[in-house]
CSV table of C-alpha atoms in Angstrom, one decimal:
chain,number,residue,atom,x,y,z
A,1,MET,CA,0.0,0.0,0.0
A,2,LYS,CA,2.9,2.3,0.7
A,3,GLY,CA,4.0,2.0,-2.9
A,4,LEU,CA,0.6,3.2,-4.0
A,5,LEU,CA,0.7,6.2,-1.6
A,6,VAL,CA,4.2,7.1,-3.0
A,7,LYS,CA,2.7,6.9,-6.5
A,8,ASP,CA,-0.2,9.2,-5.6
A,9,PHE,CA,2.1,11.7,-3.9
A,10,ARG,CA,4.4,11.7,-6.9
A,11,LEU,CA,1.5,12.3,-9.2
A,12,MET,CA,0.4,15.1,-7.0
A,13,LYS,CA,3.9,16.6,-7.1
A,14,GLY,CA,3.6,16.7,-10.9
A,15,GLN,CA,0.7,19.2,-10.5
A,16,LYS,CA,2.3,21.3,-7.8
A,17,ASN,CA,2.2,24.5,-9.8
A,18,PHE,CA,-1.6,24.2,-10.1
A,19,TYR,CA,-1.9,23.9,-6.3
A,20,PHE,CA,0.5,26.7,-5.5
A,21,ILE,CA,-1.6,29.0,-7.7
A,22,ILE,CA,-4.8,28.0,-5.9
A,23,ILE,CA,-3.2,28.6,-2.5
A,24,ALA,CA,-1.6,31.9,-3.7
A,25,ILE,CA,-4.9,33.2,-5.0
A,26,ALA,CA,-6.6,32.2,-1.7
A,27,ILE,CA,-4.0,33.9,0.4
A,28,GLY,CA,-4.2,37.0,-1.9
A,29,ILE,CA,-7.9,37.3,-1.5
A,30,ALA,CA,-7.7,36.7,2.3
A,31,ALA,CA,-5.0,39.4,2.6
A,32,ILE,CA,-7.1,42.1,1.0
A,33,SER,CA,-10.5,41.1,2.5
A,34,ASP,CA,-11.5,41.3,6.1
A,35,ASP,CA,-12.7,37.7,6.4
A,36,SER,CA,-10.1,35.0,6.3
A,37,SER,CA,-12.5,32.1,7.0
A,38,PHE,CA,-13.2,31.4,3.4
A,39,LEU,CA,-9.6,30.1,3.3
A,40,LEU,CA,-11.1,27.0,4.8
A,41,GLY,CA,-12.6,26.2,1.5
A,42,LEU,CA,-9.1,25.2,0.5
A,43,PRO,CA,-9.3,21.7,2.0
A,44,LEU,CA,-12.5,21.1,0.0
A,45,VAL,CA,-10.8,22.0,-3.2
A,46,LEU,CA,-7.4,20.4,-2.6
A,47,SER,CA,-8.7,17.2,-1.2
A,48,LEU,CA,-10.4,16.6,-4.5
A,49,PHE,CA,-7.0,15.6,-5.7
A,50,THR,CA,-7.7,12.1,-4.5
A,51,LEU,CA,-10.4,11.9,-7.2
A,52,ASN,CA,-7.9,13.2,-9.6
A,53,THR,CA,-5.4,10.4,-8.8
A,54,ILE,CA,-8.2,7.9,-9.5
A,55,SER,CA,-8.6,9.5,-13.0
A,56,TYR,CA,-4.8,9.3,-13.4
A,57,ASP,CA,-5.0,5.6,-12.6
A,58,GLU,CA,-7.7,5.0,-15.1
A,59,PHE,CA,-6.2,7.0,-17.8
A,60,ASP,CA,-4.8,4.9,-20.7
A,61,ASN,CA,-6.1,1.7,-19.1
A,62,GLY,CA,-3.5,2.2,-16.3
A,63,ASN,CA,-5.6,0.2,-13.8
A,64,ALA,CA,-4.9,-3.0,-15.7
A,65,PHE,CA,-1.2,-2.8,-15.0
A,66,LEU,CA,-1.8,-1.4,-11.5
A,67,PHE,CA,-3.6,-4.6,-10.5
A,68,THR,CA,-0.9,-6.8,-11.7
A,69,LEU,CA,1.4,-5.3,-9.0
A,70,PRO,CA,1.3,-6.8,-5.5
A,71,VAL,CA,-1.8,-4.8,-4.7
A,72,SER,CA,-5.2,-6.2,-3.8
A,73,ARG,CA,-8.3,-4.5,-4.9
A,74,ALA,CA,-9.4,-3.8,-1.3
A,75,GLY,CA,-5.8,-2.5,-0.6
A,76,TYR,CA,-6.1,-0.1,-3.5
A,77,VAL,CA,-9.4,1.3,-2.2
A,78,ILE,CA,-8.1,1.6,1.4
A,79,GLU,CA,-5.0,3.4,0.0
A,80,LYS,CA,-7.3,5.9,-1.7
A,81,TYR,CA,-9.2,6.6,1.6
A,82,CYS,CA,-5.9,7.0,3.4
A,83,PHE,CA,-4.6,9.3,0.8
A,84,ALA,CA,-7.8,11.4,0.9
A,85,PHE,CA,-7.5,11.5,4.7
A,86,LEU,CA,-3.8,12.5,4.7
A,87,ILE,CA,-4.4,15.2,2.1
A,88,GLY,CA,-7.6,16.5,3.6
A,89,CYS,CA,-6.2,16.7,7.1
A,90,SER,CA,-2.9,18.2,6.3
A,91,VAL,CA,-4.5,20.9,4.1
A,92,TRP,CA,-7.1,21.5,6.8
A,93,ILE,CA,-4.4,22.0,9.4
A,94,PHE,CA,-2.4,24.2,7.1
A,95,THR,CA,-5.3,26.4,6.2
A,96,ILE,CA,-6.4,26.8,9.9
A,97,PHE,CA,-2.8,27.9,10.6
A,98,LEU,CA,-2.9,30.2,7.7
A,99,ALA,CA,-6.3,31.7,8.6
A,100,LEU,CA,-5.1,32.2,12.2
A,101,VAL,CA,-2.0,34.0,11.1
A,102,LEU,CA,-3.9,36.2,8.7
A,103,GLY,CA,-6.5,36.7,11.4
A,104,LEU,CA,-3.8,37.9,13.8
A,105,LEU,CA,-2.4,40.3,11.3
A,106,ASN,CA,-5.8,41.7,10.5
A,107,VAL,CA,-7.4,43.2,13.6
A,108,LYS,CA,-10.9,43.2,12.1
A,109,ALA,CA,-11.0,39.4,11.5
A,110,ASP,CA,-12.7,37.3,14.0
A,111,VAL,CA,-10.5,34.3,14.9
A,112,SER,CA,-13.1,32.4,16.9
A,113,GLU,CA,-15.5,32.6,13.9
A,114,THR,CA,-12.7,31.1,11.7
A,115,MET,CA,-12.3,28.2,14.2
A,116,VAL,CA,-16.1,27.5,14.1
A,117,THR,CA,-16.0,27.5,10.3
A,118,ALA,CA,-12.9,25.2,10.4
A,119,MET,CA,-14.7,22.7,12.6
A,120,ALA,CA,-17.7,22.7,10.2
A,121,VAL,CA,-15.5,22.2,7.1
A,122,LEU,CA,-13.8,19.0,8.2
A,123,PRO,CA,-17.0,16.9,8.4
A,124,ALA,CA,-18.0,18.4,5.1
A,125,VAL,CA,-14.7,17.4,3.5
A,126,ILE,CA,-15.1,13.9,4.8
A,127,VAL,CA,-18.7,13.5,3.7
A,128,ILE,CA,-17.9,14.9,0.2
A,129,GLN,CA,-15.0,12.4,-0.2
A,130,ALA,CA,-17.0,9.6,1.2
A,131,ILE,CA,-19.6,10.2,-1.5
A,132,MET,CA,-17.3,11.1,-4.4
A,133,ILE,CA,-14.8,8.2,-4.1
A,134,PRO,CA,-17.3,5.4,-4.8
A,135,PHE,CA,-18.9,7.4,-7.6
A,136,GLN,CA,-15.5,8.0,-9.2
A,137,LEU,CA,-14.5,4.4,-8.9
A,138,LYS,CA,-17.8,3.1,-10.3
A,139,PHE,CA,-18.3,5.5,-13.2
A,140,GLY,CA,-14.9,7.0,-13.9
A,141,ALA,CA,-14.0,10.6,-14.2
A,142,GLU,CA,-16.4,11.8,-16.8
A,143,LYS,CA,-19.5,9.7,-16.1
A,144,GLY,CA,-18.7,10.0,-12.3
A,145,ARG,CA,-19.4,13.7,-12.4
A,146,ILE,CA,-22.6,13.2,-14.3
A,147,ALA,CA,-23.7,10.4,-12.0
A,148,LEU,CA,-23.0,12.5,-9.0
A,149,LEU,CA,-25.0,15.4,-10.3
A,150,GLY,CA,-27.8,13.0,-11.1
A,151,ALA,CA,-27.7,11.7,-7.5
A,152,LEU,CA,-27.7,15.2,-6.0
A,153,GLY,CA,-30.6,16.1,-8.3
A,154,ALA,CA,-32.5,13.1,-7.2
A,155,LEU,CA,-31.8,13.9,-3.5
A,156,PHE,CA,-33.0,17.5,-4.1
A,157,MET,CA,-36.2,16.2,-5.8
A,158,ILE,CA,-36.8,13.8,-2.9
A,159,SER,CA,-36.4,16.6,-0.4
A,160,ILE,CA,-38.8,18.8,-2.3
A,161,VAL,CA,-41.3,16.0,-2.5
A,162,LEU,CA,-41.0,15.3,1.2
A,163,VAL,CA,-41.5,19.0,2.1
A,164,LYS,CA,-44.5,19.2,-0.3
A,165,ALA,CA,-45.9,16.0,1.2
A,166,ALA,CA,-45.4,17.4,4.7
A,167,LYS,CA,-47.3,20.5,3.7
A,168,MET,CA,-50.1,18.5,2.1
A,169,LEU,CA,-50.4,16.4,5.2
A,170,LYS,CA,-50.2,19.6,7.2
A,171,ILE,CA,-47.2,18.7,9.3
A,172,ASP,CA,-45.4,21.8,10.5
A,173,THR,CA,-41.7,21.0,9.9
A,174,ALA,CA,-40.3,24.3,11.3
A,175,ASN,CA,-42.2,23.7,14.5
A,176,PHE,CA,-40.9,20.2,14.7
A,177,VAL,CA,-37.3,21.3,14.3
A,178,ASN,CA,-37.8,24.1,16.9
A,179,HIS,CA,-39.2,21.7,19.4
A,180,LEU,CA,-36.4,19.1,19.1
A,181,PRO,CA,-34.9,18.6,22.6
A,182,MET,CA,-31.9,20.7,23.2
A,183,ILE,CA,-28.7,18.6,23.2
A,184,SER,CA,-25.4,19.5,24.6
A,185,LYS,CA,-22.5,20.5,22.4
A,186,SER,CA,-20.4,17.4,23.3
A,187,ALA,CA,-23.3,15.1,22.5
A,188,VAL,CA,-23.7,16.8,19.1
A,189,THR,CA,-20.0,16.4,18.4
A,190,ALA,CA,-20.2,12.7,19.4
A,191,MET,CA,-23.2,12.2,17.2
A,192,VAL,CA,-21.5,13.9,14.3
A,193,LEU,CA,-18.4,11.7,14.8
A,194,VAL,CA,-20.4,8.5,14.9
A,195,ILE,CA,-22.4,9.5,11.8
A,196,LEU,CA,-19.1,10.4,10.0
A,197,VAL,CA,-17.6,7.0,10.9
A,198,ILE,CA,-20.7,5.2,9.7
A,199,ILE,CA,-20.7,7.2,6.4
A,200,LEU,CA,-17.0,6.4,5.9
A,201,LEU,CA,-17.4,2.7,6.6
A,202,LEU,CA,-20.4,2.4,4.3
A,203,SER,CA,-18.5,4.4,1.6
A,204,LEU,CA,-15.4,2.1,2.0
A,205,LYS,CA,-17.5,-1.0,1.8
A,206,ALA,CA,-19.3,0.2,-1.3
A,207,SER,CA,-15.9,1.2,-3.0
A,208,ILE,CA,-14.3,-2.2,-2.2
A,209,SER,CA,-17.3,-4.0,-3.6
A,210,ILE,CA,-17.2,-1.8,-6.7
A,211,MET,CA,-13.5,-2.5,-7.3
A,212,LYS,CA,-13.8,-6.2,-6.7
A,213,HIS,CA,-16.3,-6.5,-9.5
A,214,LYS,CA,-14.4,-4.4,-12.0
A,215,GLU,CA,-12.8,-5.9,-15.0
A,216,PHE,CA,-9.8,-4.3,-16.8
B,1,MET,CA,4.9,-23.0,-12.9
B,2,LEU,CA,1.7,-21.9,-14.6
B,3,LYS,CA,-1.1,-24.2,-15.6
B,4,ILE,CA,-4.3,-23.1,-17.3
B,5,GLU,CA,-7.0,-25.7,-17.7
B,6,HIS,CA,-10.1,-25.0,-19.9
B,7,LEU,CA,-10.1,-21.4,-19.0
B,8,LYS,CA,-13.3,-20.0,-20.3
B,9,LYS,CA,-14.5,-16.4,-20.9
B,10,ASN,CA,-17.5,-15.5,-22.9
B,11,TYR,CA,-18.2,-12.2,-24.5
B,12,ASP,CA,-21.0,-11.5,-26.9
B,13,ASN,CA,-19.1,-12.3,-30.1
B,14,PHE,CA,-16.1,-14.2,-28.7
B,15,SER,CA,-15.6,-17.1,-26.4
B,16,LEU,CA,-12.3,-18.3,-25.0
B,17,ASN,CA,-11.5,-21.9,-24.1
B,18,CYS,CA,-7.8,-22.2,-23.5
B,19,SER,CA,-5.5,-24.7,-21.8
B,20,LEU,CA,-1.8,-24.3,-21.6
B,21,GLU,CA,1.2,-24.9,-19.4
B,22,VAL,CA,4.4,-23.1,-18.7
B,23,HIS,CA,7.1,-25.3,-17.2
B,24,HIS,CA,10.0,-24.4,-14.9
B,25,GLY,CA,12.9,-22.9,-16.8
B,26,CYS,CA,11.0,-22.6,-20.1
B,27,VAL,CA,10.0,-19.7,-22.3
B,28,THR,CA,6.5,-20.4,-23.7
B,29,GLY,CA,5.1,-18.4,-26.5
B,30,LEU,CA,1.5,-17.6,-27.3
B,31,ILE,CA,1.0,-16.6,-30.9
B,32,GLY,CA,-2.1,-15.7,-32.8
B,33,GLN,CA,-3.9,-13.0,-34.8
B,34,ASN,CA,-5.2,-9.8,-33.3
B,35,GLY,CA,-8.4,-10.7,-31.5
B,36,ALA,CA,-7.5,-14.4,-31.2
B,37,GLY,CA,-7.7,-14.3,-27.4
B,38,LYS,CA,-4.1,-13.7,-26.3
B,39,SER,CA,-4.8,-10.7,-24.2
B,40,THR,CA,-8.0,-12.2,-22.8
B,41,THR,CA,-6.0,-15.2,-21.7
B,42,PHE,CA,-3.3,-13.0,-20.1
B,43,LYS,CA,-5.9,-10.9,-18.3
B,44,ALA,CA,-7.7,-13.9,-17.0
B,45,VAL,CA,-4.4,-15.4,-15.8
B,46,LEU,CA,-3.6,-12.1,-14.0
B,47,GLY,CA,-7.0,-11.9,-12.4
B,48,LEU,CA,-7.9,-8.7,-14.2
B,49,ILE,CA,-11.0,-10.2,-15.6
B,50,SER,CA,-13.1,-12.9,-14.0
B,51,ALA,CA,-13.1,-16.3,-15.7
B,52,ASP,CA,-16.4,-18.0,-16.6
B,53,GLY,CA,-14.9,-21.5,-16.0
B,54,GLY,CA,-11.8,-23.6,-15.8
B,55,SER,CA,-8.8,-23.1,-13.5
B,56,VAL,CA,-5.5,-21.1,-13.4
B,57,ARG,CA,-2.8,-22.3,-11.1
B,58,ILE,CA,0.4,-20.3,-10.6
B,59,PHE,CA,3.3,-21.8,-8.5
B,60,GLY,CA,0.8,-24.6,-7.7
B,61,LYS,CA,-1.6,-22.2,-6.2
B,62,ASP,CA,-5.1,-21.5,-7.5
B,63,LEU,CA,-5.5,-18.0,-8.7
B,64,GLN,CA,-8.5,-17.5,-6.5
B,65,GLU,CA,-6.2,-18.0,-3.4
B,66,PHE,CA,-3.6,-15.6,-4.7
B,67,VAL,CA,-2.7,-12.8,-2.3
B,68,SER,CA,-0.6,-9.7,-3.0
B,69,GLU,CA,2.6,-11.4,-1.7
B,70,ASP,CA,2.3,-14.1,-4.4
B,71,ARG,CA,2.2,-11.4,-7.0
B,72,GLU,CA,5.7,-10.3,-6.0
B,73,ASN,CA,6.9,-13.4,-7.8
B,74,ILE,CA,5.4,-12.4,-11.1
B,75,GLY,CA,6.7,-9.7,-13.4
B,76,VAL,CA,4.1,-8.3,-15.9
B,77,ALA,CA,4.3,-6.2,-18.9
B,78,LEU,CA,1.0,-5.4,-20.7
B,79,SER,CA,0.8,-4.1,-24.2
B,80,ASP,CA,-1.9,-1.5,-23.5
B,81,SER,CA,-1.2,-0.5,-20.0
B,82,GLY,CA,1.6,0.6,-17.7
B,83,PHE,CA,2.6,3.2,-15.1
B,84,SER,CA,0.9,6.5,-15.5
B,85,GLY,CA,2.5,8.6,-18.3
B,86,TYR,CA,2.8,11.5,-15.9
B,87,LEU,CA,5.4,9.7,-13.8
B,88,THR,CA,9.1,9.7,-14.4
B,89,VAL,CA,11.6,6.8,-14.0
B,90,LYS,CA,12.7,8.7,-10.9
B,91,ASP,CA,9.2,8.5,-9.5
B,92,ILE,CA,8.8,4.8,-10.3
B,93,ILE,CA,11.9,3.7,-8.3
B,94,PRO,CA,10.5,4.5,-4.8
B,95,ILE,CA,7.1,3.1,-5.9
B,96,LEU,CA,8.7,-0.2,-6.9
B,97,LYS,CA,10.9,-0.2,-3.8
B,98,ASN,CA,7.8,0.0,-1.6
B,99,LEU,CA,5.8,-2.5,-3.6
B,100,TYR,CA,8.4,-5.3,-4.0
B,101,ARG,CA,10.5,-6.6,-1.1
B,102,ASN,CA,13.1,-8.0,-3.6
B,103,PHE,CA,13.3,-4.9,-5.8
B,104,ASP,CA,16.9,-4.7,-7.1
B,105,TYR,CA,17.6,-1.0,-7.1
B,106,SER,CA,21.2,-1.2,-8.5
B,107,PHE,CA,20.1,-3.6,-11.3
B,108,PHE,CA,17.2,-1.4,-12.3
B,109,THR,CA,19.2,1.9,-12.4
B,110,GLU,CA,22.1,0.1,-14.2
B,111,GLN,CA,19.7,-1.2,-16.8
B,112,THR,CA,17.9,2.1,-17.3
B,113,ARG,CA,21.3,3.7,-17.9
B,114,ARG,CA,22.3,0.9,-20.3
B,115,PHE,CA,19.2,1.5,-22.3
B,116,GLN,CA,19.5,5.3,-22.0
B,117,LEU,CA,16.1,5.8,-20.4
B,118,PRO,CA,15.9,9.4,-19.1
B,119,PHE,CA,15.3,9.7,-15.4
B,120,ASP,CA,13.5,13.0,-15.3
B,121,LYS,CA,11.4,12.8,-18.4
B,122,LYS,CA,7.7,11.9,-18.1
B,123,ILE,CA,7.0,8.4,-19.5
B,124,LYS,CA,4.3,9.8,-21.8
B,125,ASP,CA,7.1,11.7,-23.7
B,126,PHE,CA,9.2,8.5,-24.1
B,127,SER,CA,9.5,6.9,-27.6
B,128,THR,CA,7.7,3.6,-28.2
B,129,GLY,CA,10.9,1.7,-27.8
B,130,MET,CA,11.8,3.4,-24.5
B,131,LYS,CA,8.3,2.7,-23.1
B,132,ALA,CA,8.6,-1.0,-24.1
B,133,LYS,CA,12.0,-1.3,-22.5
B,134,LEU,CA,10.9,0.4,-19.3
B,135,LYS,CA,7.9,-2.0,-19.0
B,136,VAL,CA,10.1,-5.0,-19.4
B,137,LEU,CA,12.7,-3.6,-17.0
B,138,VAL,CA,10.0,-3.0,-14.4
B,139,ALA,CA,8.9,-6.6,-14.8
B,140,ILE,CA,12.3,-8.1,-14.4
B,141,SER,CA,13.8,-6.0,-11.6
B,142,HIS,CA,12.3,-7.6,-8.6
B,143,LYS,CA,13.6,-11.2,-9.0
B,144,ALA,CA,10.3,-12.6,-10.3
B,145,LYS,CA,10.0,-16.3,-10.9
B,146,LEU,CA,7.5,-15.9,-13.7
B,147,LEU,CA,7.2,-13.2,-16.3
B,148,ILE,CA,4.0,-12.7,-18.1
B,149,LEU,CA,4.6,-10.4,-21.1
B,150,ASP,CA,1.8,-9.5,-23.5
B,151,GLU,CA,3.2,-8.2,-26.8
B,152,PRO,CA,6.3,-6.7,-25.3
B,153,THR,CA,7.8,-6.1,-28.8
B,154,ALA,CA,4.7,-4.6,-30.4
B,155,GLY,CA,5.5,-1.5,-32.5
B,156,LEU,CA,9.3,-1.8,-32.1
B,157,ASP,CA,11.9,-1.6,-34.8
B,158,VAL,CA,14.3,-4.5,-35.4
B,159,ILE,CA,17.1,-3.1,-33.2
B,160,ALA,CA,14.8,-2.3,-30.3
B,161,ARG,CA,13.2,-5.8,-30.6
B,162,ASP,CA,16.6,-7.4,-30.5
B,163,GLU,CA,17.7,-5.4,-27.4
B,164,LEU,CA,14.4,-6.4,-25.7
B,165,LEU,CA,14.9,-10.1,-26.4
B,166,GLU,CA,18.4,-9.8,-25.2
B,167,ILE,CA,17.1,-8.5,-21.8
B,168,LEU,CA,14.8,-11.5,-21.6
B,169,ARG,CA,17.6,-13.9,-22.5
B,170,GLU,CA,19.8,-12.5,-19.7
B,171,PHE,CA,16.9,-12.7,-17.3
B,172,MET,CA,16.6,-16.5,-18.0
B,173,GLU,CA,20.3,-17.0,-17.8
B,174,ARG,CA,20.5,-15.6,-14.3
B,175,ASP,CA,18.3,-18.3,-12.8
B,176,GLU,CA,17.4,-21.7,-14.3
B,177,GLU,CA,14.1,-21.9,-12.5
B,178,ARG,CA,12.6,-18.8,-14.1
B,179,SER,CA,9.9,-19.0,-16.7
B,180,ILE,CA,8.3,-16.7,-19.2
B,181,LEU,CA,5.0,-16.6,-20.9
B,182,ILE,CA,5.2,-14.3,-23.8
B,183,SER,CA,2.8,-13.4,-26.6
B,184,SER,CA,3.5,-11.8,-29.9
B,185,HIS,CA,2.2,-11.7,-33.4
B,186,ILE,CA,5.8,-11.3,-34.7
B,187,SER,CA,6.8,-14.9,-35.1
B,188,SER,CA,10.5,-14.4,-35.5
B,189,ASP,CA,10.6,-13.0,-32.0
B,190,LEU,CA,9.2,-16.2,-30.6
B,191,GLU,CA,11.3,-18.4,-32.9
B,192,THR,CA,14.5,-17.1,-31.3
B,193,ILE,CA,13.5,-17.1,-27.7
B,194,CYS,CA,10.7,-19.7,-27.0
B,195,ASP,CA,11.1,-23.3,-26.1
B,196,ASP,CA,7.6,-24.1,-27.0
B,197,ILE,CA,4.8,-22.3,-28.8
B,198,TYR,CA,1.0,-22.3,-28.4
B,199,MET,CA,-1.0,-21.1,-31.4
B,200,ILE,CA,-4.4,-19.6,-30.5
B,201,HIS,CA,-7.2,-18.9,-32.9
B,202,GLU,CA,-10.7,-17.8,-32.2
B,203,GLY,CA,-10.2,-18.4,-28.5
B,204,LYS,CA,-8.9,-22.0,-28.9
B,205,VAL,CA,-5.5,-23.5,-28.9
B,206,ILE,CA,-5.1,-25.0,-32.3
B,207,LEU,CA,-1.4,-26.1,-32.1
B,208,HIS,CA,1.1,-26.7,-29.4
B,209,GLU,CA,4.7,-27.7,-30.3
B,210,ASP,CA,8.3,-27.3,-29.3
B,211,THR,CA,9.9,-24.6,-31.3
B,212,ASP,CA,12.7,-26.9,-32.4
B,213,VAL,CA,10.2,-29.5,-33.7
B,214,LEU,CA,8.2,-26.7,-35.4
B,215,LEU,CA,11.2,-25.5,-37.2
B,216,SER,CA,12.7,-28.9,-38.1
B,217,ASP,CA,9.8,-31.2,-38.7
B,218,TYR,CA,7.1,-28.9,-40.0
B,219,ALA,CA,7.1,-28.3,-43.8
B,220,LEU,CA,5.0,-27.2,-46.6
B,221,LEU,CA,4.5,-29.6,-49.5
B,222,LYS,CA,3.8,-27.8,-52.7
B,223,ILE,CA,2.2,-30.2,-55.1
B,224,ASP,CA,0.0,-30.3,-58.2
B,225,GLU,CA,-3.5,-31.9,-58.4
B,226,GLU,CA,-2.1,-35.3,-59.6
B,227,GLN,CA,0.4,-35.5,-56.8
B,228,PHE,CA,-2.2,-34.5,-54.3
B,229,LYS,CA,-4.5,-37.3,-55.3
B,230,LYS,CA,-1.8,-39.9,-54.8
B,231,LEU,CA,-0.4,-38.4,-51.6
B,232,ASP,CA,-0.6,-40.3,-48.3
B,233,LYS,CA,-2.4,-37.7,-46.2
B,234,GLN,CA,-1.9,-39.3,-42.8
B,235,PHE,CA,0.7,-36.7,-41.7
B,236,VAL,CA,-1.0,-33.8,-43.5
B,237,LEU,CA,-2.3,-31.4,-40.9
B,238,ARG,CA,-3.9,-28.9,-43.3
B,239,SER,CA,-4.1,-28.4,-47.0
B,240,LYS,CA,-5.0,-25.4,-49.1
B,241,LYS,CA,-5.9,-25.0,-52.8
B,242,GLU,CA,-3.4,-22.9,-54.6
B,243,ASN,CA,-3.3,-21.9,-58.3
B,244,TYR,CA,-0.5,-24.4,-59.0
B,245,GLY,CA,-2.4,-27.2,-57.1
B,246,TYR,CA,-2.2,-27.6,-53.4
B,247,SER,CA,0.0,-26.7,-50.5
B,248,CYS,CA,-0.1,-29.1,-47.6
B,249,LEU,CA,1.2,-28.6,-44.0
B,250,THR,CA,2.9,-31.6,-42.5
B,251,ASN,CA,4.6,-32.2,-39.2
B,252,GLN,CA,6.6,-35.2,-40.7
B,253,LYS,CA,8.9,-33.5,-43.2
B,254,ARG,CA,11.2,-36.5,-43.3
B,255,TYR,CA,8.5,-39.0,-44.1
B,256,TYR,CA,7.5,-37.1,-47.2
B,257,ALA,CA,11.1,-36.3,-48.2
B,258,GLU,CA,11.9,-40.0,-48.1
B,259,ASN,CA,8.7,-41.3,-49.7
B,260,TYR,CA,8.0,-38.6,-52.2
B,261,PRO,CA,11.4,-37.4,-53.4
B,262,ARG,CA,9.9,-35.6,-56.4
B,263,ILE,CA,7.6,-33.2,-54.6
B,264,ALA,CA,8.7,-29.7,-53.5
B,265,ILE,CA,9.1,-29.4,-49.8
B,266,GLU,CA,9.6,-26.1,-48.2
B,267,LYS,CA,10.9,-25.6,-44.6
B,268,GLY,CA,8.0,-24.3,-42.5
B,269,THR,CA,8.4,-21.0,-40.9
B,270,ILE,CA,6.1,-20.1,-38.0
B,271,ASP,CA,4.3,-17.6,-40.1
B,272,GLU,CA,3.5,-20.2,-42.7
B,273,VAL,CA,2.4,-22.7,-40.1
B,274,ILE,CA,0.0,-20.1,-38.6
B,275,THR,CA,-1.4,-19.2,-42.0
B,276,MET,CA,-1.9,-22.9,-42.9
B,277,MET,CA,-3.4,-23.8,-39.5
B,278,ILE,CA,-5.9,-20.9,-39.9
B,279,ARG,CA,-6.7,-20.8,-43.6
B,280,GLY,CA,-6.1,-24.4,-44.6
B,281,GLN,CA,-8.6,-27.3,-44.6
B,282,GLU,CA,-8.3,-30.1,-42.2
B,283,SER,CA,-7.6,-33.4,-43.9
């Protein structure tokens, strides 16, 4: 698996200029605006490189050769999640650091607000990856994007239908949400963590099963 | 070393049913037209596609039970696939080092220098010959016991092909236990390196013979209608109507040379044998 990680980091290195430009633009905007919290969008953008490495692997039928190497299909999938995790976390930490530094330099910026955004971004990064990786593995780069859009569209439609149905049945959703029992912050964090782990495990299981059935 | 028994794979307009064996210390060639089933066989052997029936055993172990460690003993070069073109030789070295416990760093770098493969150039910018050499070098640089090479010489000029076959010869010389399964549609490549050859056509093995026998005992009899009528056809494998009469493929050249001294007998080349086996009529 280490060999695959090395491969992905080497592939990423080949695109370093692209990432430097993104980071430079983000820093530039942050420096001239009052709010540095949008820097936290960086992990979202940069962690998408995991999906990019999947496209690289698929390009020119590269997967066929890859699976003749001492790599199992499950091992390949696990490596992708590890790579996503490593990239996501390191970019996340780096951007928090950057946001804090910029926040300190700029009196107007609100550091605590940045931290709250940072905490919210990490689960978002994980969920996005957990959804995108199986899609990318199943449908490939081009079709994967279309399939994902389709899935999001379907989700949107379902939620609209649900809301409409609730209205028709005269269920007051806003009232329902407002009357949810208040839960402590730590309980919410724990719940979020558990949900994230479940999402990740389900995503991993789906990805492994997708790869096991693939033919090259 | 490698034993394939009734390996089956069915597609809409093609079905494979192939049995073959690669022995210890042998180079076995797989020859056939484009679309004959060579690549399908290789892919099924490597577990890249699932087989619909039959069995594949490598090092005495069923392919289904193969784990990643077992794959360290196999070196593979595929015609239509390889490392990402966006990597360089310099990138590949640490990848191989981390994938194969037996990766021979000094051998690999020495060979890349010998074949003048640039270290810092992206593989996609390599010439066809360079790409082919790199694929084979990757396959042989981790002390594999079995090489599986699908069309390693495709698209190469004569010099590059010779160099590549030389690499393989050296690989075999270093350890007598090593084996190679190699496919090609360039028969002269196989003639020079293979101990035995399987000929595959429309998914089936139509001929298996030692290369020596193929070159010494196979012949084409070129005869007119009269001679054809009188010919004892028990050793004629295939015959084909020609404008001068018939050409017949035999695997008993000496028999016909001794009993029919007046007929023209041409030494069979692998190309001619293939053509006759595919185009000729069974007698």
